[in-house]
Amino acid sequence: MTATLPIPALLPTYAPYPFPLVRGEGDRVFDDQGQGWWDFYGGHCVCATGHSHPKVVKALAEQAATLLFYSAAAALPVRDEAAAKITAFAGMDSVFFCNSGAEANENALKLALLLTGRKTLGAFQGGWHGRTLLALSVTDDPKITEPFADQLVPCRRLPFGDLAALAAADFSDLAGVILEPIQSMAGIKTASRELFQALRAKCNASGTLLIFDEIQTGMGRLGTPFAAQLYGVRPDLITSAKGLASGVPMGALLMTAAVAAKLKGGDLGSTFGGGPLACAALLATVDVIAHEGLMSNAMAAAARLRKELVGSVVTEVVGEGLLLGLRSAHAAALKKHLLAHHLLVGGSGDASVLRLMPPLNVSDEALSALIAAIHAFLPEPT
């Protein structure tokens, strides 16, 4: 008789690090033995202001002691302040708060279908937008989309970065087009400023809503508040999450006044969206990013990595700001090497690209440790 293994209390949906984490500070996390690890993964691009930033911790503690929660059934000054702060930071007009990136994308796509009356969405090859049904409809990842193929909304996919294909595409029946300004999971793929501007013009001409999925590119990571400012394009909708509240679960659907004016009460809703704790964390996060030089630090760190990794096993540094990809023919072995040197980095859908998504206040000491470890790496002979 075969022994039946016990079902774990926590469903093992991810393969975790081979050690538990119990504490974080700045750009480092610590295991249960007190060992420190330089965090170039950032909890998957979440810890924008570093781990347990004192201003974020203080804001959370004060809010928790004042009002832990109330839903949108009541007006909350902290929610109103958060809305004003994030719309100004993003250069948008109105915001709907939710709880995650997938929820933000789901609502953005739902609004595109609702406001245009059209039945087809547009997206790009290599795009990754979440696991809810509308988000799955525009995500290019067959292993998670194929089991739900019969339930997904029709989606027309274009090659990412291809101006000629964009010019030839028919947008007349598209409710909305969604894209990550930098495709993260696909291997930190970028597109030209001209492509974003051409996409904006094409959406204007066809009445198609343009949606920027800035769940990873937003909150100062590219050296500007959002990628929309970097590329000089104002989309109709921007989705944000991950670094939005420094690790407190929060999502936001930012929109122009033209979109907001078409919505009525009940079109969107979320019990926990815009809760007091998340709003307090958002306010502290924006304050830290804006007033502690985190956007300039992101650019300086990226410039240093590009310069000092020349001549290493990394043949190219791709991306912008602190959403970077390290291209190497030995990426898998390099990732193991870095882990052995107490450096956390991420993989990607491109087996030759490792992702760096550290806190925006990543230190010179952390950068030195990463650069030295990469130069010390010796690939196995083939």
mmCIF file of C-alpha atoms in Angstrom:
data_model
loop_
_atom_site.group_PDB
_atom_site.id
_atom_site.type_symbol
_atom_site.label_atom_id
_atom_site.label_comp_id
_atom_site.label_asym_id
_atom_site.label_seq_id
_atom_site.Cartn_x
_atom_site.Cartn_y
_atom_site.Cartn_z
ATOM 1 C CA MET A 1 0.000 0.000 0.000
ATOM 2 C CA THR A 2 1.296 3.448 -0.971
ATOM 3 C CA ALA A 3 1.466 5.919 1.888
ATOM 4 C CA THR A 4 -0.688 9.005 1.458
ATOM 5 C CA LEU A 5 1.213 12.208 2.003
ATOM 6 C CA PRO A 6 -0.469 14.742 4.285
ATOM 7 C CA ILE A 7 -2.050 17.765 2.638
ATOM 8 C CA PRO A 8 -0.164 20.884 3.763
ATOM 9 C CA ALA A 9 -2.133 23.633 5.471
ATOM 10 C CA LEU A 10 -0.639 26.173 3.074
ATOM 11 C CA LEU A 11 -1.182 25.178 -0.538
ATOM 12 C CA PRO A 12 2.268 24.968 -2.183
ATOM 13 C CA THR A 13 1.536 27.159 -5.197
ATOM 14 C CA TYR A 14 5.062 28.574 -5.354
ATOM 15 C CA ALA A 15 8.543 27.134 -4.927
ATOM 16 C CA PRO A 16 9.904 29.210 -2.044
ATOM 17 C CA TYR A 17 13.468 30.106 -1.178
ATOM 18 C CA PRO A 18 15.213 27.305 0.740
ATOM 19 C CA PHE A 19 14.981 29.339 3.966
ATOM 20 C CA PRO A 20 12.230 31.321 5.730
ATOM 21 C CA LEU A 21 12.364 35.103 5.976
ATOM 22 C CA VAL A 22 11.542 36.683 9.312
ATOM 23 C CA ARG A 23 12.663 40.306 9.051
ATOM 24 C CA GLY A 24 13.455 43.029 6.531
ATOM 25 C CA GLU A 25 15.272 46.330 6.715
ATOM 26 C CA GLY A 26 15.960 48.655 3.793
ATOM 27 C CA ASP A 27 17.341 46.617 0.890
ATOM 28 C CA ARG A 28 17.984 43.460 2.947
ATOM 29 C CA VAL A 29 15.934 40.600 4.336
ATOM 30 C CA PHE A 30 16.959 38.193 7.086
ATOM 31 C CA ASP A 31 16.326 34.490 7.591
ATOM 32 C CA ASP A 32 15.505 32.667 10.818
ATOM 33 C CA GLN A 33 19.226 32.189 11.526
ATOM 34 C CA GLY A 34 19.899 35.924 11.349
ATOM 35 C CA GLN A 35 21.639 35.782 7.967
ATOM 36 C CA GLY A 36 21.119 38.780 5.695
ATOM 37 C CA TRP A 37 20.285 38.680 1.998
ATOM 38 C CA TRP A 38 20.565 41.591 -0.417
ATOM 39 C CA ASP A 39 17.135 41.835 -2.012
ATOM 40 C CA PHE A 40 17.238 42.535 -5.735
ATOM 41 C CA TYR A 41 13.841 40.867 -6.183
ATOM 42 C CA GLY A 42 11.881 43.171 -3.873
ATOM 43 C CA GLY A 43 9.188 40.639 -3.077
ATOM 44 C CA HIS A 44 8.401 40.640 -6.812
ATOM 45 C CA CYS A 45 8.743 44.375 -7.426
ATOM 46 C CA VAL A 46 6.647 45.304 -4.382
ATOM 47 C CA CYS A 47 8.970 46.796 -1.766
ATOM 48 C CA ALA A 48 9.505 50.138 -3.503
ATOM 49 C CA THR A 49 10.541 52.070 -0.378
ATOM 50 C CA GLY A 50 12.540 49.195 1.059
ATOM 51 C CA HIS A 51 11.583 46.779 3.789
ATOM 52 C CA SER A 52 9.786 48.308 6.771
ATOM 53 C CA HIS A 53 10.580 51.914 5.919
ATOM 54 C CA PRO A 54 10.168 53.864 9.184
ATOM 55 C CA LYS A 55 7.774 56.417 7.664
ATOM 56 C CA VAL A 56 5.525 53.695 6.260
ATOM 57 C CA VAL A 57 5.609 51.758 9.534
ATOM 58 C CA LYS A 58 4.748 54.922 11.497
ATOM 59 C CA ALA A 59 1.868 55.786 9.157
ATOM 60 C CA LEU A 60 0.440 52.274 9.480
ATOM 61 C CA ALA A 61 0.730 52.212 13.265
ATOM 62 C CA GLU A 62 -0.946 55.589 13.655
ATOM 63 C CA GLN A 63 -3.755 54.686 11.268
ATOM 64 C CA ALA A 64 -4.314 51.283 12.902
ATOM 65 C CA ALA A 65 -4.641 52.963 16.287
ATOM 66 C CA THR A 66 -7.127 55.509 14.876
ATOM 67 C CA LEU A 67 -9.390 53.582 12.484
ATOM 68 C CA LEU A 68 -8.431 50.106 11.325
ATOM 69 C CA PHE A 69 -11.133 49.747 8.685
ATOM 70 C CA TYR A 70 -14.280 51.041 7.167
ATOM 71 C CA SER A 71 -15.602 50.388 3.676
ATOM 72 C CA ALA A 72 -16.633 52.873 1.002
ATOM 73 C CA ALA A 73 -20.029 53.117 2.724
ATOM 74 C CA ALA A 74 -18.391 55.951 4.682
ATOM 75 C CA ALA A 75 -16.310 58.885 3.502
ATOM 76 C CA LEU A 76 -12.788 58.673 4.917
ATOM 77 C CA PRO A 77 -10.449 61.683 4.948
ATOM 78 C CA VAL A 78 -7.424 59.405 4.552
ATOM 79 C CA ARG A 79 -8.973 57.893 1.413
ATOM 80 C CA ASP A 80 -9.708 61.311 -0.069
ATOM 81 C CA GLU A 81 -6.149 62.413 0.664
ATOM 82 C CA ALA A 82 -4.734 59.253 -0.898
ATOM 83 C CA ALA A 83 -6.842 59.769 -4.027
ATOM 84 C CA ALA A 84 -5.620 63.349 -4.408
ATOM 85 C CA LYS A 85 -2.007 62.307 -3.824
ATOM 86 C CA ILE A 86 -1.868 59.401 -6.275
ATOM 87 C CA THR A 87 -3.757 61.138 -9.092
ATOM 88 C CA ALA A 88 -1.413 64.123 -8.866
ATOM 89 C CA PHE A 89 1.636 61.829 -8.761
ATOM 90 C CA ALA A 90 0.430 59.871 -11.802
ATOM 91 C CA GLY A 91 -0.828 62.854 -13.784
ATOM 92 C CA MET A 92 -4.353 61.426 -13.969
ATOM 93 C CA ASP A 93 -7.719 62.796 -12.830
ATOM 94 C CA SER A 94 -9.581 60.141 -10.857
ATOM 95 C CA VAL A 95 -8.934 56.828 -9.131
ATOM 96 C CA PHE A 96 -10.783 53.693 -8.065
ATOM 97 C CA PHE A 97 -9.036 51.800 -5.294
ATOM 98 C CA CYS A 98 -9.002 47.991 -5.190
ATOM 99 C CA ASN A 99 -6.708 45.324 -3.742
ATOM 100 C CA SER A 100 -4.326 43.914 -6.343
ATOM 101 C CA GLY A 101 -2.906 44.285 -9.815
ATOM 102 C CA ALA A 102 -5.150 41.617 -11.282
ATOM 103 C CA GLU A 103 -8.203 43.362 -9.826
ATOM 104 C CA ALA A 104 -7.057 46.706 -11.240
ATOM 105 C CA ASN A 105 -6.571 45.165 -14.687
ATOM 106 C CA GLU A 106 -9.885 43.299 -14.466
ATOM 107 C CA ASN A 107 -11.737 46.536 -13.773
ATOM 108 C CA ALA A 108 -9.873 48.448 -16.486
ATOM 109 C CA LEU A 109 -10.792 45.839 -19.092
ATOM 110 C CA LYS A 110 -14.367 45.665 -17.817
ATOM 111 C CA LEU A 111 -14.684 49.437 -18.223
ATOM 112 C CA ALA A 112 -13.341 49.266 -21.775
ATOM 113 C CA LEU A 113 -16.002 46.703 -22.693
ATOM 114 C CA LEU A 114 -18.707 48.610 -20.841
ATOM 115 C CA LEU A 115 -17.980 52.081 -22.188
ATOM 116 C CA THR A 116 -17.399 51.130 -25.833
ATOM 117 C CA GLY A 117 -19.983 48.365 -26.193
ATOM 118 C CA ARG A 118 -17.423 46.346 -28.147
ATOM 119 C CA LYS A 119 -16.638 42.671 -27.529
ATOM 120 C CA THR A 120 -12.942 42.291 -28.381
ATOM 121 C CA LEU A 121 -9.843 43.353 -26.489
ATOM 122 C CA GLY A 122 -6.347 44.101 -27.754
ATOM 123 C CA ALA A 123 -3.036 43.148 -26.171
ATOM 124 C CA PHE A 124 0.556 42.294 -27.080
ATOM 125 C CA GLN A 125 2.476 39.086 -27.481
ATOM 126 C CA GLY A 126 4.427 38.374 -24.318
ATOM 127 C CA GLY A 127 2.125 40.451 -22.116
ATOM 128 C CA TRP A 128 1.269 39.220 -18.610
ATOM 129 C CA HIS A 129 -1.672 40.871 -16.831
ATOM 130 C CA GLY A 130 -3.028 38.519 -14.152
ATOM 131 C CA ARG A 131 -5.062 35.433 -13.346
ATOM 132 C CA THR A 132 -8.655 36.711 -13.204
ATOM 133 C CA LEU A 133 -10.767 35.963 -16.265
ATOM 134 C CA LEU A 134 -10.541 39.252 -18.186
ATOM 135 C CA ALA A 135 -6.882 39.567 -17.221
ATOM 136 C CA LEU A 136 -6.295 36.021 -18.450
ATOM 137 C CA SER A 137 -7.987 36.970 -21.727
ATOM 138 C CA VAL A 138 -5.166 39.410 -22.487
ATOM 139 C CA THR A 139 -2.309 37.440 -20.896
ATOM 140 C CA ASP A 140 0.011 35.584 -23.267
ATOM 141 C CA ASP A 141 0.864 32.562 -21.127
ATOM 142 C CA PRO A 142 -0.759 29.370 -22.465
ATOM 143 C CA LYS A 143 -0.025 27.274 -19.378
ATOM 144 C CA ILE A 144 -2.404 29.407 -17.306
ATOM 145 C CA THR A 145 -4.837 30.532 -20.020
ATOM 146 C CA GLU A 146 -5.580 27.313 -21.941
ATOM 147 C CA PRO A 147 -7.615 25.619 -19.153
ATOM 148 C CA PHE A 148 -10.049 28.563 -19.335
ATOM 149 C CA ALA A 149 -10.017 29.139 -23.095
ATOM 150 C CA ASP A 150 -13.795 28.729 -23.475
ATOM 151 C CA GLN A 151 -14.455 31.405 -20.833
ATOM 152 C CA LEU A 152 -12.102 34.097 -22.153
ATOM 153 C CA VAL A 153 -13.049 37.243 -24.062
ATOM 154 C CA PRO A 154 -11.724 37.436 -27.645
ATOM 155 C CA CYS A 155 -8.331 39.121 -27.785
ATOM 156 C CA ARG A 156 -6.277 40.312 -30.749
ATOM 157 C CA ARG A 157 -2.534 40.203 -30.038
ATOM 158 C CA LEU A 158 0.117 42.285 -31.749
ATOM 159 C CA PRO A 159 3.888 41.768 -31.720
ATOM 160 C CA PHE A 160 5.381 43.992 -29.021
ATOM 161 C CA GLY A 161 7.570 46.812 -30.302
ATOM 162 C CA ASP A 162 6.649 46.365 -33.985
ATOM 163 C CA LEU A 163 5.622 49.740 -35.449
ATOM 164 C CA ALA A 164 4.744 48.306 -38.861
ATOM 165 C CA ALA A 165 2.442 45.670 -37.365
ATOM 166 C CA LEU A 166 0.797 48.338 -35.222
ATOM 167 C CA ALA A 167 0.189 50.562 -38.240
ATOM 168 C CA ALA A 168 -1.400 47.664 -40.143
ATOM 169 C CA ALA A 169 -3.651 46.510 -37.291
ATOM 170 C CA ASP A 170 -7.410 47.110 -37.305
ATOM 171 C CA PHE A 171 -8.595 48.702 -34.056
ATOM 172 C CA SER A 172 -12.127 49.514 -35.192
ATOM 173 C CA ASP A 173 -13.726 46.742 -33.104
ATOM 174 C CA LEU A 174 -11.380 46.856 -30.101
ATOM 175 C CA ALA A 175 -12.827 48.002 -26.793
ATOM 176 C CA GLY A 176 -9.427 48.579 -25.238
ATOM 177 C CA VAL A 177 -5.758 47.832 -25.774
ATOM 178 C CA ILE A 178 -3.654 46.954 -22.736
ATOM 179 C CA LEU A 179 0.116 46.729 -22.494
ATOM 180 C CA GLU A 180 2.951 46.756 -20.010
ATOM 181 C CA PRO A 181 5.244 49.625 -21.041
ATOM 182 C CA ILE A 182 8.067 47.219 -20.211
ATOM 183 C CA GLN A 183 7.186 43.547 -20.442
ATOM 184 C CA SER A 184 8.572 42.113 -17.215
ATOM 185 C CA MET A 185 7.736 38.394 -17.176
ATOM 186 C CA ALA A 186 8.637 38.132 -20.864
ATOM 187 C CA GLY A 187 12.242 39.069 -20.053
ATOM 188 C CA ILE A 188 12.274 42.881 -19.603
ATOM 189 C CA LYS A 189 11.308 43.739 -23.172
ATOM 190 C CA THR A 190 11.116 47.417 -24.117
ATOM 191 C CA ALA A 191 9.582 49.406 -26.965
ATOM 192 C CA SER A 192 10.366 52.762 -28.516
ATOM 193 C CA ARG A 193 8.811 56.097 -27.555
ATOM 194 C CA GLU A 194 7.508 56.254 -31.118
ATOM 195 C CA LEU A 195 5.519 53.054 -30.638
ATOM 196 C CA PHE A 196 3.713 54.408 -27.599
ATOM 197 C CA GLN A 197 2.896 57.640 -29.365
ATOM 198 C CA ALA A 198 1.668 55.795 -32.463
ATOM 199 C CA LEU A 199 -0.466 53.560 -30.254
ATOM 200 C CA ARG A 200 -2.005 56.607 -28.577
ATOM 201 C CA ALA A 201 -2.843 58.132 -31.969
ATOM 202 C CA LYS A 202 -4.348 54.881 -33.257
ATOM 203 C CA CYS A 203 -6.544 54.496 -30.162
ATOM 204 C CA ASN A 204 -7.708 58.101 -30.531
ATOM 205 C CA ALA A 205 -8.666 57.505 -34.151
ATOM 206 C CA SER A 206 -10.590 54.289 -33.430
ATOM 207 C CA GLY A 207 -12.291 55.172 -30.135
ATOM 208 C CA THR A 208 -10.342 52.421 -28.386
ATOM 209 C CA LEU A 209 -9.361 52.914 -24.751
ATOM 210 C CA LEU A 210 -5.625 52.781 -24.096
ATOM 211 C CA ILE A 211 -4.671 50.990 -20.860
ATOM 212 C CA PHE A 212 -1.168 51.072 -19.409
ATOM 213 C CA ASP A 213 -0.539 48.171 -17.044
ATOM 214 C CA GLU A 214 1.928 49.932 -14.752
ATOM 215 C CA ILE A 215 1.776 47.430 -11.942
ATOM 216 C CA GLN A 216 5.550 47.005 -12.167
ATOM 217 C CA THR A 217 6.663 50.091 -14.121
ATOM 218 C CA GLY A 218 4.903 52.600 -11.851
ATOM 219 C CA MET A 219 5.699 54.284 -8.534
ATOM 220 C CA GLY A 220 9.027 55.809 -9.544
ATOM 221 C CA ARG A 221 10.718 52.629 -10.685
ATOM 222 C CA LEU A 222 11.712 53.992 -14.106
ATOM 223 C CA GLY A 223 12.940 57.326 -12.770
ATOM 224 C CA THR A 224 9.578 59.007 -13.375
ATOM 225 C CA PRO A 225 6.377 58.539 -11.357
ATOM 226 C CA PHE A 226 4.935 56.276 -14.080
ATOM 227 C CA ALA A 227 6.084 55.087 -17.502
ATOM 228 C CA ALA A 228 3.412 57.300 -19.057
ATOM 229 C CA GLN A 229 5.545 60.332 -18.175
ATOM 230 C CA LEU A 230 8.739 58.649 -19.366
ATOM 231 C CA TYR A 231 7.284 57.954 -22.808
ATOM 232 C CA GLY A 232 5.262 61.173 -23.094
ATOM 233 C CA VAL A 233 1.891 59.440 -23.520
ATOM 234 C CA ARG A 234 -1.248 59.880 -21.437
ATOM 235 C CA PRO A 235 -3.336 56.691 -21.527
ATOM 236 C CA ASP A 236 -7.050 56.612 -20.743
ATOM 237 C CA LEU A 237 -6.447 54.213 -17.853
ATOM 238 C CA ILE A 238 -3.419 53.288 -15.749
ATOM 239 C CA THR A 239 -3.399 50.290 -13.440
ATOM 240 C CA SER A 240 -1.139 50.247 -10.416
ATOM 241 C CA ALA A 241 -0.406 47.879 -7.520
ATOM 242 C CA LYS A 242 2.780 46.166 -6.175
ATOM 243 C CA GLY A 243 4.836 49.167 -4.983
ATOM 244 C CA LEU A 244 1.768 51.361 -4.543
ATOM 245 C CA ALA A 245 1.636 50.942 -0.750
ATOM 246 C CA SER A 246 5.087 49.490 0.014
ATOM 247 C CA GLY A 247 3.794 45.944 0.533
ATOM 248 C CA VAL A 248 0.341 46.579 1.965
ATOM 249 C CA PRO A 249 -2.049 44.933 -0.541
ATOM 250 C CA MET A 250 -3.507 47.697 -2.703
ATOM 251 C CA GLY A 251 -4.460 48.289 -6.322
ATOM 252 C CA ALA A 252 -5.543 51.400 -8.153
ATOM 253 C CA LEU A 253 -7.314 52.104 -11.414
ATOM 254 C CA LEU A 254 -6.351 55.620 -12.479
ATOM 255 C CA MET A 255 -8.317 57.319 -15.226
ATOM 256 C CA THR A 256 -8.791 60.536 -17.159
ATOM 257 C CA ALA A 257 -11.702 62.871 -16.480
ATOM 258 C CA ALA A 258 -13.222 61.830 -19.819
ATOM 259 C CA VAL A 259 -13.457 58.214 -18.669
ATOM 260 C CA ALA A 260 -14.583 59.061 -15.134
ATOM 261 C CA ALA A 261 -17.399 61.256 -16.453
ATOM 262 C CA LYS A 262 -18.968 58.254 -18.207
ATOM 263 C CA LEU A 263 -19.225 56.138 -15.049
ATOM 264 C CA LYS A 264 -22.126 55.995 -12.630
ATOM 265 C CA GLY A 265 -22.547 54.708 -9.103
ATOM 266 C CA GLY A 266 -22.332 50.926 -8.942
ATOM 267 C CA ASP A 267 -20.200 50.472 -12.060
ATOM 268 C CA LEU A 268 -17.228 49.629 -9.817
ATOM 269 C CA GLY A 269 -17.040 48.358 -6.275
ATOM 270 C CA SER A 270 -14.734 46.750 -3.712
ATOM 271 C CA THR A 271 -15.282 46.150 -0.010
ATOM 272 C CA PHE A 272 -11.637 46.398 0.989
ATOM 273 C CA GLY A 273 -10.511 48.757 -1.787
ATOM 274 C CA GLY A 274 -9.245 52.038 -0.378
ATOM 275 C CA GLY A 275 -9.197 50.843 3.216
ATOM 276 C CA PRO A 276 -7.625 53.195 5.771
ATOM 277 C CA LEU A 277 -4.451 51.152 6.306
ATOM 278 C CA ALA A 278 -3.700 50.867 2.603
ATOM 279 C CA CYS A 279 -4.397 54.561 2.046
ATOM 280 C CA ALA A 280 -2.097 55.543 4.899
ATOM 281 C CA ALA A 281 0.634 53.342 3.437
ATOM 282 C CA LEU A 282 0.117 54.875 -0.016
ATOM 283 C CA LEU A 283 0.465 58.398 1.367
ATOM 284 C CA ALA A 284 3.711 57.499 3.122
ATOM 285 C CA THR A 285 5.006 55.665 0.045
ATOM 286 C CA VAL A 286 4.484 58.602 -2.309
ATOM 287 C CA ASP A 287 6.053 60.937 0.258
ATOM 288 C CA VAL A 288 9.155 58.749 0.578
ATOM 289 C CA ILE A 289 9.553 58.319 -3.197
ATOM 290 C CA ALA A 290 9.072 62.018 -3.904
ATOM 291 C CA HIS A 291 11.134 63.474 -1.052
ATOM 292 C CA GLU A 292 13.955 60.989 -0.433
ATOM 293 C CA GLY A 293 15.410 60.963 -3.950
ATOM 294 C CA LEU A 294 14.315 57.431 -4.786
ATOM 295 C CA MET A 295 13.664 58.117 -8.474
ATOM 296 C CA SER A 296 17.114 59.648 -8.967
ATOM 297 C CA ASN A 297 18.651 56.783 -6.981
ATOM 298 C CA ALA A 298 16.956 54.306 -9.320
ATOM 299 C CA MET A 299 18.540 55.962 -12.335
ATOM 300 C CA ALA A 300 21.974 56.225 -10.709
ATOM 301 C CA ALA A 301 21.873 52.559 -9.669
ATOM 302 C CA ALA A 302 20.898 51.475 -13.183
ATOM 303 C CA ALA A 303 23.697 53.553 -14.722
ATOM 304 C CA ARG A 304 26.233 52.004 -12.342
ATOM 305 C CA LEU A 305 25.121 48.458 -13.167
ATOM 306 C CA ARG A 306 25.320 49.105 -16.911
ATOM 307 C CA LYS A 307 28.841 50.509 -16.536
ATOM 308 C CA GLU A 308 30.335 48.086 -14.027
ATOM 309 C CA LEU A 309 28.950 44.822 -15.400
ATOM 310 C CA VAL A 310 30.820 45.292 -18.684
ATOM 311 C CA GLY A 311 33.222 42.401 -19.159
ATOM 312 C CA SER A 312 31.269 40.017 -16.951
ATOM 313 C CA VAL A 313 29.162 36.991 -17.834
ATOM 314 C CA VAL A 314 26.281 39.471 -18.275
ATOM 315 C CA THR A 315 26.343 40.377 -21.944
ATOM 316 C CA GLU A 316 23.569 43.005 -21.815
ATOM 317 C CA VAL A 317 21.612 44.992 -19.245
ATOM 318 C CA VAL A 318 18.112 45.675 -20.581
ATOM 319 C CA GLY A 319 15.194 47.698 -19.247
ATOM 320 C CA GLU A 320 14.859 51.098 -17.610
ATOM 321 C CA GLY A 321 15.487 52.427 -14.114
ATOM 322 C CA LEU A 322 15.280 49.615 -11.582
ATOM 323 C CA LEU A 323 13.229 47.252 -13.726
ATOM 324 C CA LEU A 324 16.234 45.581 -15.319
ATOM 325 C CA GLY A 325 17.142 42.355 -17.035
ATOM 326 C CA LEU A 326 20.594 40.770 -16.963
ATOM 327 C CA ARG A 327 21.139 38.790 -20.144
ATOM 328 C CA SER A 328 23.523 35.849 -19.908
ATOM 329 C CA ALA A 329 23.975 32.516 -21.620
ATOM 330 C CA HIS A 330 24.502 31.138 -18.105
ATOM 331 C CA ALA A 331 21.511 32.784 -16.406
ATOM 332 C CA ALA A 332 20.282 29.739 -14.460
ATOM 333 C CA ALA A 333 23.721 28.946 -13.043
ATOM 334 C CA LEU A 334 24.324 32.618 -12.325
ATOM 335 C CA LYS A 335 21.091 32.825 -10.323
ATOM 336 C CA LYS A 336 22.219 29.881 -8.156
ATOM 337 C CA HIS A 337 25.623 31.496 -7.720
ATOM 338 C CA LEU A 338 24.047 34.751 -6.581
ATOM 339 C CA LEU A 339 21.783 32.935 -4.117
ATOM 340 C CA ALA A 340 24.870 31.255 -2.642
ATOM 341 C CA HIS A 341 26.324 34.747 -2.161
ATOM 342 C CA HIS A 342 23.164 35.915 -0.375
ATOM 343 C CA LEU A 343 21.776 37.891 -3.326
ATOM 344 C CA LEU A 344 18.141 37.458 -4.359
ATOM 345 C CA VAL A 345 17.254 37.991 -8.028
ATOM 346 C CA GLY A 346 14.350 36.857 -10.198
ATOM 347 C CA GLY A 347 14.029 34.685 -13.265
ATOM 348 C CA SER A 348 11.800 35.401 -16.261
ATOM 349 C CA GLY A 349 10.020 33.742 -19.151
ATOM 350 C CA ASP A 350 13.240 34.188 -21.134
ATOM 351 C CA ALA A 351 15.689 31.604 -19.806
ATOM 352 C CA SER A 352 18.608 33.890 -20.635
ATOM 353 C CA VAL A 353 17.358 36.879 -18.613
ATOM 354 C CA LEU A 354 17.449 37.429 -14.839
ATOM 355 C CA ARG A 355 15.318 40.236 -13.434
ATOM 356 C CA LEU A 356 16.351 42.937 -10.970
ATOM 357 C CA MET A 357 13.474 44.707 -9.173
ATOM 358 C CA PRO A 358 15.055 45.923 -5.923
ATOM 359 C CA PRO A 359 13.819 48.609 -3.547
ATOM 360 C CA LEU A 360 14.292 52.044 -5.093
ATOM 361 C CA ASN A 361 16.560 52.996 -2.193
ATOM 362 C CA VAL A 362 18.959 50.157 -2.976
ATOM 363 C CA SER A 363 22.331 50.996 -1.454
ATOM 364 C CA ASP A 364 25.797 51.290 -2.955
ATOM 365 C CA GLU A 365 26.825 48.434 -0.649
ATOM 366 C CA ALA A 366 24.181 46.144 -2.171
ATOM 367 C CA LEU A 367 25.171 47.142 -5.699
ATOM 368 C CA SER A 368 28.843 46.471 -4.920
ATOM 369 C CA ALA A 369 27.985 43.027 -3.580
ATOM 370 C CA LEU A 370 25.984 42.170 -6.704
ATOM 371 C CA ILE A 371 28.616 43.475 -9.109
ATOM 372 C CA ALA A 372 31.433 41.668 -7.316
ATOM 373 C CA ALA A 373 29.520 38.380 -7.200
ATOM 374 C CA ILE A 374 28.726 38.540 -10.916
ATOM 375 C CA HIS A 375 32.365 39.235 -11.824
ATOM 376 C CA ALA A 376 33.415 36.329 -9.603
ATOM 377 C CA PHE A 377 31.118 33.888 -11.388
ATOM 378 C CA LEU A 378 32.913 31.269 -13.479
ATOM 379 C CA PRO A 379 30.656 29.311 -15.842
ATOM 380 C CA GLU A 380 31.070 25.565 -16.066
ATOM 381 C CA PRO A 381 32.914 24.556 -19.242
ATOM 382 C CA THR A 382 30.589 23.319 -21.992
#
